[in-house]
XYZ file of C-alpha atoms in Angstrom:
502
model
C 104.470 87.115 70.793
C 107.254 85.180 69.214
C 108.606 81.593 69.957
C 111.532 81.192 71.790
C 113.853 80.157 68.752
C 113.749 83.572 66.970
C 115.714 84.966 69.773
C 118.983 85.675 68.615
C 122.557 84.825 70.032
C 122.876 88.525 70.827
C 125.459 89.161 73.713
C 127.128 91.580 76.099
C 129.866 90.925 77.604
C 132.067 93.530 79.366
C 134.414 94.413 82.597
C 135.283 97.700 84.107
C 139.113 95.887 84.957
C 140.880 93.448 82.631
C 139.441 89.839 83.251
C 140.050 86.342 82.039
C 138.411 86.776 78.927
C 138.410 83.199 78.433
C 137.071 82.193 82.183
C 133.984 84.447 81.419
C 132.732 83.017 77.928
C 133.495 79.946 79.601
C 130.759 81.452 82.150
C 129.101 82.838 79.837
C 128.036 79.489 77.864
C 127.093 77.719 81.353
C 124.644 80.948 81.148
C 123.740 80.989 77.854
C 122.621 76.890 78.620
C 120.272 77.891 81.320
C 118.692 80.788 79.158
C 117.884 78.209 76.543
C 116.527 75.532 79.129
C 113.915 78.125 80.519
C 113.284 79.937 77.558
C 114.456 83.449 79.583
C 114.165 86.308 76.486
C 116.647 88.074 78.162
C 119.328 87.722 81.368
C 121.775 90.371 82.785
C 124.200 89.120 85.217
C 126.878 91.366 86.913
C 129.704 89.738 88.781
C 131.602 91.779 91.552
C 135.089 89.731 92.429
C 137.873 91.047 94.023
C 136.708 94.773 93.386
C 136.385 94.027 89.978
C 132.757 94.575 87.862
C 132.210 92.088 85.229
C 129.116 92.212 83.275
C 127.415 89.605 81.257
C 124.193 90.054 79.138
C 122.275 87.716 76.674
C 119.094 87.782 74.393
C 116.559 90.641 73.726
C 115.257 92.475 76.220
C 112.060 93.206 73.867
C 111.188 90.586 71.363
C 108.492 92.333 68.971
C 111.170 95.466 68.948
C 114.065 92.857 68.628
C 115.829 95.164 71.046
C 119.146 93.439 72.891
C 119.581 93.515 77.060
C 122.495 95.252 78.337
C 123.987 95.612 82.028
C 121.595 99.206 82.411
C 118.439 97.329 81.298
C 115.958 97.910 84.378
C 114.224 94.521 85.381
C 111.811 94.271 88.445
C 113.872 92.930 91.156
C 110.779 91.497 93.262
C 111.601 90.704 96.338
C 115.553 91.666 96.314
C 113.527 94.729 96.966
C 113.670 93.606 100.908
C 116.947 93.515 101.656
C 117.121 97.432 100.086
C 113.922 98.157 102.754
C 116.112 97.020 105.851
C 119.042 99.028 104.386
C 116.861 101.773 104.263
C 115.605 101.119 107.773
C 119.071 100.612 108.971
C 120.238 103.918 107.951
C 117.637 105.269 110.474
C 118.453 102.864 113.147
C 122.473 104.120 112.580
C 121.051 107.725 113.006
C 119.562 106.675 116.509
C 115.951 106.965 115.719
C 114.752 103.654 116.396
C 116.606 100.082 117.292
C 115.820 96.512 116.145
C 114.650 95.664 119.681
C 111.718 98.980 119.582
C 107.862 97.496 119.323
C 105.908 98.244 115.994
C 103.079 99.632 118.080
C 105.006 102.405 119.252
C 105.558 103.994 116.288
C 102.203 102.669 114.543
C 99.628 102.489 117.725
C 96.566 101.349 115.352
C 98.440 98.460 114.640
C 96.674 95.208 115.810
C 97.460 91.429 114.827
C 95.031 88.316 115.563
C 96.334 87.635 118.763
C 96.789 90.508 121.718
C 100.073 89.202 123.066
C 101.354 89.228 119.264
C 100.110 93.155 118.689
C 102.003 93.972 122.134
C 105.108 92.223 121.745
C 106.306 92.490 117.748
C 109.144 93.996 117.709
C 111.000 95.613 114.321
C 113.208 92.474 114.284
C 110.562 90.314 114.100
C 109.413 91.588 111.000
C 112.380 91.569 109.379
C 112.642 87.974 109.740
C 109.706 86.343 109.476
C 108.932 85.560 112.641
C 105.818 86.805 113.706
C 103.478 83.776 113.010
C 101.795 85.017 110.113
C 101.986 83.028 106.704
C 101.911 85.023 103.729
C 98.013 85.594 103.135
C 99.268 87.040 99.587
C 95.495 86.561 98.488
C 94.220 89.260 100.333
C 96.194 91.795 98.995
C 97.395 90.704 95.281
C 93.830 90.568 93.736
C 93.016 94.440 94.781
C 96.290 96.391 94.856
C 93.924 99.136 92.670
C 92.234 100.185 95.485
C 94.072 99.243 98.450
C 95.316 102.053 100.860
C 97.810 102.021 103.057
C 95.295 102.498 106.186
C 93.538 99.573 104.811
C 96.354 97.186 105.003
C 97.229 98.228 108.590
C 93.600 97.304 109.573
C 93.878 94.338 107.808
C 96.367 92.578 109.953
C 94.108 92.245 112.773
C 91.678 89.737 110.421
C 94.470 87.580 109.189
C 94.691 84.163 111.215
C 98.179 83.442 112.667
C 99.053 80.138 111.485
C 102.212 79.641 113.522
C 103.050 80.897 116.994
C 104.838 83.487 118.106
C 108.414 83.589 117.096
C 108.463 79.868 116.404
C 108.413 79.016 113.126
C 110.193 81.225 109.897
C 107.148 82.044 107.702
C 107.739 84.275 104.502
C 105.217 87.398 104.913
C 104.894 90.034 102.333
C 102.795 91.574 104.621
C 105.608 92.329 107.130
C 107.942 93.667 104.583
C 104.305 96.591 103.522
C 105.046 97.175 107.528
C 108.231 97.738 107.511
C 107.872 100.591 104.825
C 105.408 102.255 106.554
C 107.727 101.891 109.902
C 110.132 104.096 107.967
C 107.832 106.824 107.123
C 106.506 107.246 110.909
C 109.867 107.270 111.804
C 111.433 109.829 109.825
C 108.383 111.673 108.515
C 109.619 110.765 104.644
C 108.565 108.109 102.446
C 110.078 104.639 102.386
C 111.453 105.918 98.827
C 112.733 109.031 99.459
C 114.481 107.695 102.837
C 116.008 104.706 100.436
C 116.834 107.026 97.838
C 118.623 109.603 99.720
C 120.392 107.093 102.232
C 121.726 104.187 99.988
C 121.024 104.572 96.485
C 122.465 108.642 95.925
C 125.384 107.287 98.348
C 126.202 104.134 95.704
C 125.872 106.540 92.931
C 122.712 104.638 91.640
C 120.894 107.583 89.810
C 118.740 105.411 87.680
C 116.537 103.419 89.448
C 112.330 102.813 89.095
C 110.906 103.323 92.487
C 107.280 102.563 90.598
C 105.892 100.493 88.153
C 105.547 103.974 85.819
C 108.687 104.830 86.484
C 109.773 101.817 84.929
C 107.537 102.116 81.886
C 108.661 105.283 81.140
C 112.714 104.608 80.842
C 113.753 103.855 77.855
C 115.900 100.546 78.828
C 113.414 98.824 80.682
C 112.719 95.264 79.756
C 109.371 93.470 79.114
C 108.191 91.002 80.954
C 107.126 87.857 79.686
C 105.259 84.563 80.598
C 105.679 80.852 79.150
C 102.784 79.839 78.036
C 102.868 76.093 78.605
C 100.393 74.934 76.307
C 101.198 76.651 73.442
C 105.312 76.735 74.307
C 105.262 80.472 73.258
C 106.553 83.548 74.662
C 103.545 85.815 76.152
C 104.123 89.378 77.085
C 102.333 90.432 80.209
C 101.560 93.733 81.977
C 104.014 95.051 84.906
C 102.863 94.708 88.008
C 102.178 97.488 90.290
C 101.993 96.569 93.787
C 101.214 100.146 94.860
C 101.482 99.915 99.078
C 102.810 96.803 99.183
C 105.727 98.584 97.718
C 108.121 98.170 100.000
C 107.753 94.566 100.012
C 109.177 94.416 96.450
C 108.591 97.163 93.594
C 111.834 98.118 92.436
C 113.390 98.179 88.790
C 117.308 98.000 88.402
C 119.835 96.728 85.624
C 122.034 94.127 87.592
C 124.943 97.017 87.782
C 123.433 98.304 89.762
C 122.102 95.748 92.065
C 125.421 94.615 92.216
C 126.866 97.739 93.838
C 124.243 97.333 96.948
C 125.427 93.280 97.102
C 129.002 94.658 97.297
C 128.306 97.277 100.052
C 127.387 94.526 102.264
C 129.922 92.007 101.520
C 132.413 95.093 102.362
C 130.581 95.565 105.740
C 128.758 98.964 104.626
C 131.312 100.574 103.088
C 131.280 101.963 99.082
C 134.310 103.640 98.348
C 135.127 104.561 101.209
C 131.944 106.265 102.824
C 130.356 103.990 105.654
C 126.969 103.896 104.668
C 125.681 101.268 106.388
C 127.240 100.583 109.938
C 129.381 97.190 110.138
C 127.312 96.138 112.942
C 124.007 96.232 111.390
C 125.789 95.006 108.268
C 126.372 91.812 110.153
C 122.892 91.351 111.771
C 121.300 91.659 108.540
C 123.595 88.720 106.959
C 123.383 86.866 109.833
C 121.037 84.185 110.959
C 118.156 84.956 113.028
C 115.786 82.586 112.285
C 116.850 78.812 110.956
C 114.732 76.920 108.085
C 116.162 73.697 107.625
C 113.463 72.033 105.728
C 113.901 74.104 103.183
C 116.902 72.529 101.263
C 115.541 70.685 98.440
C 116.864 66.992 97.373
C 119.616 67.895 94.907
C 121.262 69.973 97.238
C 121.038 68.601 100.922
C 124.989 67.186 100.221
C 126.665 70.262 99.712
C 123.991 72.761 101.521
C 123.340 73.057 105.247
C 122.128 75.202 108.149
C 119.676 77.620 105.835
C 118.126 80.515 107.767
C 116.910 83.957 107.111
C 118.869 87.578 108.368
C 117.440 89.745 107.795
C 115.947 91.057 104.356
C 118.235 88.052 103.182
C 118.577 84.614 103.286
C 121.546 82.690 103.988
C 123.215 78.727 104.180
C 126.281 76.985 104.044
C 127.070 75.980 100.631
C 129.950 73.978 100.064
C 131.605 74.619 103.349
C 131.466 78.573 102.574
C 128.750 80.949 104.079
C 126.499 81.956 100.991
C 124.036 84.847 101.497
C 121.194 85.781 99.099
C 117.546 86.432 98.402
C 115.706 85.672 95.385
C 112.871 87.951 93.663
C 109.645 87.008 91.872
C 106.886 89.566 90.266
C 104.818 88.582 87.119
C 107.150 88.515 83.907
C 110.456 88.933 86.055
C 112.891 87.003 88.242
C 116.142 88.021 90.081
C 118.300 86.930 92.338
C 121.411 88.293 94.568
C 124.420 86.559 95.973
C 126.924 87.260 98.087
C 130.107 84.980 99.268
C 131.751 87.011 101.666
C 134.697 84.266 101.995
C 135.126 84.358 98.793
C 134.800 88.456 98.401
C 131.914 87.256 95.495
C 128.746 89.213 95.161
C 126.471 88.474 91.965
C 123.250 89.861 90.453
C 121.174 87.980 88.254
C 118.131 89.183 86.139
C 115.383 87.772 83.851
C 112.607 89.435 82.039
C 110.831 85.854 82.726
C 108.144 84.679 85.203
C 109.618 81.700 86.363
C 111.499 81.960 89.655
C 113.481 79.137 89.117
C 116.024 80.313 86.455
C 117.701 82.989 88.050
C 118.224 81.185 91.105
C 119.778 78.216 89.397
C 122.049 80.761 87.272
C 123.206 82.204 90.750
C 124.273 78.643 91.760
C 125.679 77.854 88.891
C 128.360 81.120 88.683
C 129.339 80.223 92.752
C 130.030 76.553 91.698
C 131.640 77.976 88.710
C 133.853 80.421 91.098
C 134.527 78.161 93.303
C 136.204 75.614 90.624
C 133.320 72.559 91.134
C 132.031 70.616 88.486
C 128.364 70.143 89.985
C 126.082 70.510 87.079
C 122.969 72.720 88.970
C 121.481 73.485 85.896
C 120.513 69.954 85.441
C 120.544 68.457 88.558
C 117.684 71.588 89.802
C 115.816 71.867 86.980
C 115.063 67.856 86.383
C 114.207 67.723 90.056
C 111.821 70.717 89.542
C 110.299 68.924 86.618
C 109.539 65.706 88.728
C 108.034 68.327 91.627
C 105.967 69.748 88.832
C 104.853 66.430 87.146
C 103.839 64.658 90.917
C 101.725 67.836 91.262
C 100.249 67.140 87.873
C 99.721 63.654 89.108
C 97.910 64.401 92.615
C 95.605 66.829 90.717
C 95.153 64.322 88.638
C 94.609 61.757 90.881
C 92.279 64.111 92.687
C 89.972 64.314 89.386
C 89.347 60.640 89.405
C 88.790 60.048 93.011
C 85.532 61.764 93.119
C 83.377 59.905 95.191
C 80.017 58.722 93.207
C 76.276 60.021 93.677
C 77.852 63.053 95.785
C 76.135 65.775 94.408
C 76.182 69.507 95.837
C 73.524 69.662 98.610
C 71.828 72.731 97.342
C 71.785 74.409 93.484
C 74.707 76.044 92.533
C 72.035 79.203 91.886
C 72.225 79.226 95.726
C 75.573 80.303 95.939
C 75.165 83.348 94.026
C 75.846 86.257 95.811
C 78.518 88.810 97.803
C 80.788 87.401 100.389
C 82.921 88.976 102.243
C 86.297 88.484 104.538
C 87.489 91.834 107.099
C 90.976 90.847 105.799
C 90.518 89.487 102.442
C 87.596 91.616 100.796
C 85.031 90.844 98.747
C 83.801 88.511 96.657
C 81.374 87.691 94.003
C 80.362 84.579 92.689
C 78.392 83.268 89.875
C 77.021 80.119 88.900
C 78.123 78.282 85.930
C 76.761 74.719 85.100
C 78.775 72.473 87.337
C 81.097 75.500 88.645
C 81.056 78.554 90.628
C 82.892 81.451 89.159
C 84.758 83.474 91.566
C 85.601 87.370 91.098
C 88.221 88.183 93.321
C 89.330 91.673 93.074
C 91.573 91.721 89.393
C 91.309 88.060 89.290
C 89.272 85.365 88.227
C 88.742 81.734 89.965
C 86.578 78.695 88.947
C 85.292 76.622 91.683
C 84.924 72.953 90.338
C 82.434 70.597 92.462
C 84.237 67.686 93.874
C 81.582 65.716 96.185
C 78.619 67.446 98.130
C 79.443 70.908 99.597
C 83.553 70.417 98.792
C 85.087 72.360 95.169
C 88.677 72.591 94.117
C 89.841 76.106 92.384
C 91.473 75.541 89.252
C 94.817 76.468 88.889
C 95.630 79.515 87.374
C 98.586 81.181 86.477
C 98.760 82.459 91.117
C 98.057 78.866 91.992
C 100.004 76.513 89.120
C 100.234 73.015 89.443
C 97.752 73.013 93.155
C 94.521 72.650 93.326
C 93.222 74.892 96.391
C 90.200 73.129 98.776
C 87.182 75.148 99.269
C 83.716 74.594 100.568
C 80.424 76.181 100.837
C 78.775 76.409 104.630
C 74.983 75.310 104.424
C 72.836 76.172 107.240
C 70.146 74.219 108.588
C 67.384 75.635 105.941
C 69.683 74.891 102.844
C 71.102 78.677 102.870
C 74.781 79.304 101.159
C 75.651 81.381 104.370
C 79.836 81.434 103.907
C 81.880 80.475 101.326
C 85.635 79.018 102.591
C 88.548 78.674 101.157
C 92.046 76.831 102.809
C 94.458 79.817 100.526
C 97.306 78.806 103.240
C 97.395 75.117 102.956
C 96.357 74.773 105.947
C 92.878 73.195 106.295
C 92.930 74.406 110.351
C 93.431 77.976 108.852
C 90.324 78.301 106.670
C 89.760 81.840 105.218
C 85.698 82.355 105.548
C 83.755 84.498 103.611
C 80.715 85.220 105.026
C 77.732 86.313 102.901
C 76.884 89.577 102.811
């Protein structure tokens, strides 16, 4: 654990073509500015232009080692891992065993959702782009990935409340994405991993890829991934995540050469030297817009941004008059993020062995405004906004402490609540009493319940929820029984997840 100003001004910087040299350490120091402003140990950023590879690398990709990144280093791509799952799935759709338009259910007939019409009517599509009505419920399946099966995430879909209709709204859903790996094993009678390997990444001549969080581990370029502690402003190593069945959703380790290869097979319309891996057609659905999102441009960039909308496996606006496609990836002690221009014939990987989603993506703007000769300065103009986001959350939560209502106490002992509670689609529960809070152990994690006024608590944040302070309350029957315990995990206070106890 080291602070962030022993890292060195180690540096890699290297094309497989002659480039400008001085355009990219001109790059290169925009870069090197956002590694310092988020603290990022270590970044890896391959640029594909005109055909031409151009890698650049900064900082140590192991601080207690003191051992430098390079363009091989494997980071966890998160959820860049998607857009690999639909080429995957594609491959299989170009070979005529399945189409976009086929219904889950009739390749995965114990498949149920919430709502009948829902179960009936998803199609492979709708999966792909987040349309199904389902919001992303990541609580019921982050806290217990050691035990989870993959049968045991099918059934779960049936428990989860929809909290959107039916192909109206763009919600992001992990879940989907577990469903749309185990689509491609019913349908070819392989495993997501060996259909992915054997259709895309042997094809692109990527030999070196983790598939698994031990895979990972065990190469020898790997980076580790770290956390900023916030309170102590040091550097935290943390342990790699291993979403086991969710895999498909986003487990994968690559260096950013590699990554970069995939981003340029789609912005040449499937091809990789020459082979047609992908077909054009399929090339073009997944990079175009299916469903739009709008409301999801933030301040500093609704002048030069419009139309955002997810493909599928990617995301996708208009960014300074020029169709910009990309999807960003998040998993503890990592971020990524991929970009492709297709006007522009610019694709661009960017990876960080850092927990904070936010830096990669900025990078990613920052080397398109740099490409396309603007003088926008993202790097501040994002990451001050951020910091004002951040510091009103810090405020409401605040705020929230202080409002308390007076002589509300908790209707019943806190020794009341003790017990086992339990969701179909979440799991179980145990909590514990704890002077004025109830402890909450949720699968790996931990929660504390602070009591706000008579049956209402907050949970803390924690390092899942930062800077939010989730509502829960306790349902007290008529006798003074704890007899549920609920909790609003999606935001959504007409969505309560209930716990009932066992």
């Amino acid at each position: 654990m080291l602070q962030m100003n022993e890292i060195p001004a180690s540096s890699e910087m290297e094309s497989n073509e002659i480039a400008s040299e001085v355009d990219m350490k001109s790059l290169k120091a925009l870069l090197d500015k956002a590694q310092e402003r988020f603290q990022i140990p270590a970044y890896s950023v391959t640029l594909y232009k005109e055909g031409t590879y151009t890698h650049l690398s900064y900082g140590y990709r192991d601080l207690d080692g003191q051992i430098e990144t390079d363009h091989n280093t494997l980071y966890a791509i998160g959820s860049c891992t998607k857009s690999l799952t639909v080429g995957a799935l594609c491959t299989l759709i170009d070979k005529g065993m399945l189409s976009l338009e086929d219904r889950v259910r009739d390749y995965i007939p114990e498949f149920e959702m919430a709502d009948y019409y829902v179960t009936d009517h998803l199609t492979v599509r709708d999966i792909l782009c987040h349309r199904s009505g389902l919001g992303g419920h990541d609580f019921s399946w982050y806290s217990r990935l050691d035990t989870l099966t993959e049968k045991e995430v099918i059934e779960m879909f049936r428990y989860l409340p929809l909290t959107q209709p039916f192909r109206y709204k763009w919600q992001y859903s992990n879940h989907m994405y577990a469903l749309a790996g185990y689509l491609i094993e019913r349908v070819s009678g392989e495993t997501w991993r060996d259909v992915l390997r054997k259709n895309i990444l042997m094809p692109l001549g990527i030999d070196r890829v983790a598939l698994s969080t031990s895979d990972a581990i065990s190469d020898d370029n790997c980076a580790i991934p770290y956390i900023l502690n916030e309170e102590s402003d040091r550097i935290d190593a943390v342990a790699h995540a291993d979403i086991g069945v969710m895999g498909s959703a986003g487990c994968i380790y690559m260096s950013s050469a590699d990554l970069a290869k995939w981003d340029a097979l789609l912005l040449n319309g499937g091809v990789y030297e020459g082979k047609q891996i992908i077909s054009k057609a399929l090339c073009d659905q997944m990079m175009s817009p299916q469903m739009y999102r709008d409301n999801a441009i933030i301040e500093p960039l609704k002048d030069f941004t419009q139309n955002r909308a997810y493909g599928l496996g990617l995301e996708m606006e208009i960014f300074r008059g020029r169709r910009m496609v990309y999807h960003s990836g998040h998993i503890d002690g990592f971020s990524a993020h991929q970009t492709i221009v297709p006007e522009e014939d610019i694709a661009c990987s960017v990876l960080t062995n850092l927990g904070d989603h936010s830096g990669a993506t900025i990078m990613s703007y920052m080397i398109v405004e740099y490409c396309l000769g603007g003088g926008e300065d993202w790097l501040e103009k994002i990451s001050t906004f951020l910091d004002g986001v951040t510091k009103q959350q810090l405020e409401m939560i605040e705020q929230a402490k202080h409002s308390k209502p007076d002589n509300a106490p908790c209707p019943v002992e806190l020794k009341r609540a003790e017990g086992t509670y339990r969701h179909p689609g979440y799991g179980t529960m145990e909590i514990q009493a704890d002077l004025d809070k109830l402890v909450i152990q949720f699968g790996t994690h931990t929660f504390s319940a602070v009591h706000y006024a008579h049956q209402h608590f907050f949970l803390e944040p924690t390092n899942l929820t930062p800077n939010t302070y989730i509502e829960t309350n306790l349902d007290i029957d008529i006798q003074g029984n704890v007899i549920a315990f609920e909790i609003t995990f999606e935001g959504i206070k007409e969505s309560k997840i209930r716990f009932e106890r066992q």
